[in-house]
Amino acid sequence: MEVATVQRFQYSSWIDLRNFEGKPRGSLRYTLRFKENKTLRVVAPLALDRRRDHRLRSVSDQNSSALLETGSLRQSPFDEEQILKLLQRKAEEIKPYLKGRPIFLVGMMGSGKTTVGKILSKALGYTLLDCDTFIEHAMNGTSVAEIFEHFGESVFREKETETLKEVSCMYRQVVVSTGGGAVIRPINWKYMHKGITIWLDVPLEVLAHRIAAVGTDSRPLLHVDEAEDIYTTTLNRLSKIWDVRGEAYTNANARVSLENTALKLGYKSVSDLTPTEIAIEAFEQVQSYLDNEDGIARL
């Protein structure tokens, strides 16, 4: 679904939202469910629908033999069609209850916030915004890596907070891809909790493989010299970053655990998950949060 109109806002000067689409009132309470067991319940009817739709992958007579030989059911056009229908249905179910609130995606570097954000925004008919792109514009086109190098991380974090404040106060019907470190400032949570926050929880080993595959030049906190083993060095640095940020991610309203999602769908590896399947899980976890929010409001 395409966005019918594009809003504009004052940020140094009038800026067209389309310049910030992707890279290529809620509660301020901390969610006790995360503190207790680090996971969110999944609403039973939605989970049953998910398993039912997942089983549809095995009933395409035309493609079943080839799929069994390749070992990948996700190559089936029938399967892809069913997954997209399920995604759209989930979006239509939760959209009225979002009431136009922005969705903020948080997670470690390489967790897929922009990729999943594109899918969520399209399904909802929202606009995708990228915090780093806002910051780069505010710094006259200076890249994030250059900001870190020439001005320091503290300047970047200040700009990041300004951006989250601006977006949370002035925008509706947007999906926002945040930087990995946006969670470390409590004031940022005040702004992000004006909408719905979703944590993409990805194992560090998977993150290290993803980042190593594309290089670390654009990630100032992970930059690896050519002489170093990129995977091992990246994993070690991610582990140190996680020690600082890990607890902060649990302040999100909804958690999407890729390990739990892969297990639920019967996959052997997190890497078997498609971005669309992750987006469907995000909608289910948001539905769980909204159900709980509605229940509390009735008390």
XYZ file of C-alpha atoms in Angstrom:
299
model
C 0.000 0.000 0.000
C 1.479 3.322 -0.980
C 1.408 6.361 1.259
C -1.103 8.831 -0.151
C 0.500 11.957 1.169
C 3.913 12.874 2.463
C 4.116 15.053 5.534
C 6.697 17.752 6.034
C 8.280 19.184 9.160
C 10.551 21.941 10.365
C 14.098 20.699 11.008
C 16.539 23.522 10.312
C 14.485 24.012 7.112
C 11.472 22.372 5.472
C 12.387 18.836 4.493
C 10.598 16.254 2.360
C 10.086 13.001 4.260
C 10.921 10.996 1.164
C 14.547 12.056 1.578
C 14.690 9.980 4.740
C 12.926 6.767 3.719
C 15.159 3.942 4.781
C 18.833 3.470 4.056
C 19.564 2.108 -0.056
C 0.776 7.889 22.848
C 1.985 5.008 24.708
C 2.998 4.203 28.274
C 6.363 5.123 29.786
C 6.313 2.130 32.081
C 8.983 -0.539 31.787
C 7.454 -3.819 30.690
C 7.659 -6.237 33.609
C 7.275 -9.205 31.305
C 10.759 -8.559 29.955
C 12.238 -8.209 33.417
C 10.803 -11.530 34.520
C 11.376 -13.862 31.593
C 12.803 -11.803 28.708
C 9.985 -12.850 26.406
C 6.473 -11.838 25.493
C 3.491 -14.132 25.350
C 2.045 -14.787 21.923
C -1.709 -14.488 21.610
C -3.002 -18.019 21.109
C -5.344 -17.404 18.144
C -2.591 -15.598 16.251
C -0.097 -18.351 16.973
C -2.542 -20.973 15.739
C -3.129 -18.979 12.555
C 0.618 -18.712 12.086
C 1.161 -22.461 12.384
C -1.762 -23.146 10.079
C -0.390 -20.791 7.439
C 3.060 -22.284 7.886
C 1.691 -25.783 7.204
C 0.293 -24.546 3.895
C 3.837 -24.716 2.587
C 3.657 -28.486 2.273
C 0.470 -28.755 0.195
C 1.561 -27.379 -3.149
C 1.352 -30.518 -5.315
C 2.953 -28.836 -8.277
C 6.103 -27.878 -6.418
C 6.327 -30.455 -3.610
C 8.877 -32.782 -5.228
C 11.244 -30.003 -6.207
C 10.893 -28.407 -2.785
C 11.745 -31.631 -1.008
C 14.811 -32.101 -3.184
C 16.104 -28.588 -2.559
C 15.137 -28.618 1.113
C 13.766 -25.089 0.895
C 10.028 -24.610 1.068
C 10.511 -20.864 0.822
C 11.255 -21.183 -2.904
C 7.603 -21.953 -3.593
C 5.576 -19.193 -5.288
C 2.540 -20.617 -3.467
C 4.351 -20.276 -0.174
C 5.426 -16.705 -0.858
C 1.879 -15.728 -1.746
C 0.506 -17.227 1.464
C 3.131 -15.503 3.606
C 2.381 -12.121 2.041
C -1.355 -12.627 2.595
C -0.688 -13.499 6.226
C 1.501 -10.418 6.631
C -1.198 -8.142 5.230
C -3.859 -9.720 7.413
C -1.769 -9.163 10.543
C -1.203 -5.536 9.528
C -4.925 -4.953 8.993
C -5.720 -6.521 12.371
C -3.465 -4.252 14.416
C -3.566 -1.011 12.423
C -6.794 0.366 13.989
C -5.344 -0.148 17.467
C -2.091 1.628 16.677
C -4.137 4.830 16.279
C -1.474 6.311 14.046
C 1.283 6.055 16.656
C 4.815 5.744 15.272
C 6.645 2.433 15.477
C 10.281 2.539 16.580
C 12.535 -0.403 15.728
C 15.462 -0.929 18.107
C 18.192 -3.536 18.120
C 21.895 -4.161 17.769
C 23.841 -3.205 14.654
C 22.978 -5.532 11.795
C 19.721 -6.751 13.335
C 17.747 -5.826 10.199
C 15.827 -2.799 11.463
C 15.745 -1.046 8.090
C 14.968 -4.225 6.129
C 12.123 -5.280 8.430
C 10.999 -1.670 8.718
C 10.431 -1.474 4.976
C 8.135 -4.489 5.134
C 6.210 -3.245 8.173
C 5.738 0.244 6.727
C 4.526 -1.043 3.372
C 2.044 -3.453 4.977
C 0.652 -0.706 7.222
C 0.710 2.033 4.602
C 3.145 3.976 6.793
C 6.296 5.887 5.833
C 9.711 4.479 6.721
C 12.118 6.942 8.336
C 15.775 6.349 9.136
C 17.308 8.177 12.106
C 20.838 8.103 10.719
C 19.674 9.804 7.531
C 18.037 12.578 9.558
C 21.262 13.094 11.476
C 23.371 13.150 8.326
C 21.113 15.827 6.852
C 21.333 17.900 10.036
C 25.128 17.668 9.724
C 25.081 18.955 6.130
C 25.409 15.532 4.551
C 28.232 14.296 6.767
C 28.053 10.495 7.073
C 27.654 8.814 10.454
C 31.173 7.396 10.200
C 32.558 10.875 9.516
C 30.583 12.369 12.408
C 32.165 9.856 14.766
C 35.616 10.505 13.349
C 35.562 14.320 13.248
C 33.124 15.297 16.004
C 33.011 12.307 18.341
C 30.262 9.973 19.493
C 28.840 12.504 21.982
C 27.861 14.883 19.162
C 26.211 12.051 17.279
C 24.219 11.010 20.371
C 22.988 14.570 20.885
C 21.781 14.721 17.283
C 20.179 11.300 17.711
C 18.173 12.513 20.713
C 17.095 15.656 18.856
C 15.905 13.498 15.960
C 13.896 11.119 18.162
C 12.272 14.074 19.919
C 11.367 15.674 16.582
C 9.928 12.507 15.076
C 8.018 11.379 18.176
C 6.384 14.773 18.685
C 5.526 15.655 15.100
C 4.944 12.456 13.143
C 2.240 9.848 12.895
C 1.967 6.728 10.763
C 5.707 6.215 10.448
C 8.035 3.288 11.082
C 11.361 4.534 12.433
C 14.624 2.632 12.095
C 16.846 3.754 14.974
C 20.567 3.405 15.489
C 21.866 0.549 17.600
C 22.896 2.872 20.416
C 19.665 4.877 20.627
C 18.621 2.791 23.637
C 21.416 3.897 25.973
C 19.947 7.318 26.799
C 16.871 7.221 29.079
C 15.553 10.425 27.478
C 15.371 8.601 24.145
C 12.992 6.055 25.671
C 10.742 8.904 26.797
C 10.401 9.962 23.173
C 10.181 6.472 21.664
C 7.486 5.427 24.126
C 5.200 8.016 22.596
C 4.816 5.282 19.996
C 5.345 1.503 19.962
C 8.876 0.143 20.325
C 9.909 -3.210 18.847
C 13.190 -4.894 19.740
C 14.685 -7.156 17.060
C 16.632 -9.623 19.205
C 19.229 -11.408 17.072
C 21.994 -13.727 18.372
C 25.400 -12.051 18.395
C 26.948 -14.799 16.273
C 24.377 -14.158 13.544
C 25.029 -10.415 13.725
C 28.773 -10.975 13.414
C 28.307 -13.141 10.309
C 26.003 -10.556 8.700
C 28.337 -7.645 9.377
C 31.463 -9.548 8.385
C 29.848 -10.400 5.048
C 29.357 -6.746 4.087
C 32.281 -5.139 5.895
C 32.582 -2.701 8.786
C 33.560 0.546 7.035
C 30.177 2.174 7.672
C 30.097 1.115 11.328
C 32.554 3.256 13.320
C 32.264 1.222 16.527
C 33.043 -2.013 14.682
C 35.662 -0.959 12.146
C 38.138 -3.792 11.606
C 41.616 -3.429 10.089
C 42.417 -5.606 7.089
C 45.001 -7.573 9.071
C 42.388 -8.717 11.631
C 39.991 -11.639 11.361
C 36.788 -9.759 10.633
C 34.315 -12.280 12.091
C 36.162 -12.913 15.356
C 36.969 -9.247 15.921
C 33.413 -8.186 15.114
C 31.947 -10.798 17.463
C 34.235 -9.714 20.310
C 33.295 -6.064 19.860
C 29.609 -6.861 19.596
C 29.856 -8.788 22.866
C 31.346 -5.767 24.621
C 28.678 -3.473 23.184
C 25.983 -5.914 24.266
C 27.293 -5.835 27.836
C 26.576 -2.100 27.868
C 23.296 -2.019 25.930
C 21.666 -5.393 26.457
C 19.504 -4.535 29.451
C 18.319 -1.301 27.843
C 16.713 -3.170 24.939
C 14.306 -4.856 27.371
C 12.503 -1.517 27.785
C 10.878 -2.083 24.385
C 7.145 -2.743 24.260
C 7.555 -5.824 22.078
C 10.425 -8.253 21.613
C 10.984 -10.262 18.448
C 13.349 -13.098 19.318
C 14.684 -14.617 16.113
C 15.694 -17.761 17.990
C 12.163 -18.258 19.330
C 10.632 -17.473 15.945
C 12.846 -19.991 14.139
C 11.963 -22.644 16.730
C 8.249 -21.916 16.399
C 8.394 -22.294 12.611
C 10.477 -25.452 12.763
C 13.648 -24.003 11.253
C 17.061 -25.344 12.198
C 18.736 -21.949 11.988
C 17.843 -18.312 12.544
C 19.383 -17.679 9.125
C 16.497 -19.612 7.523
C 14.038 -16.901 8.518
C 12.971 -14.452 5.836
C 12.516 -10.729 6.615
C 8.792 -11.139 5.916
C 8.488 -13.914 8.505
C 10.278 -11.693 11.015
C 7.860 -8.876 10.181
C 4.880 -11.179 10.787
C 6.314 -12.111 14.183
C 6.744 -8.398 14.935
C 3.060 -7.795 14.219
C 2.104 -10.702 16.468
C 4.209 -9.398 19.331
C 2.797 -5.894 18.887
C -0.689 -7.421 19.006
C 0.243 -9.079 22.292
C 1.416 -5.761 23.699
C -1.696 -3.923 22.491
C -3.952 -6.559 24.051
C -2.150 -6.127 27.358
C -2.260 -2.333 27.046
C -5.996 -2.471 26.428
C -6.477 -4.738 29.436
C -4.603 -2.349 31.716
C -6.633 0.600 30.400
C -9.837 -1.199 31.388
C -8.726 -1.630 35.021
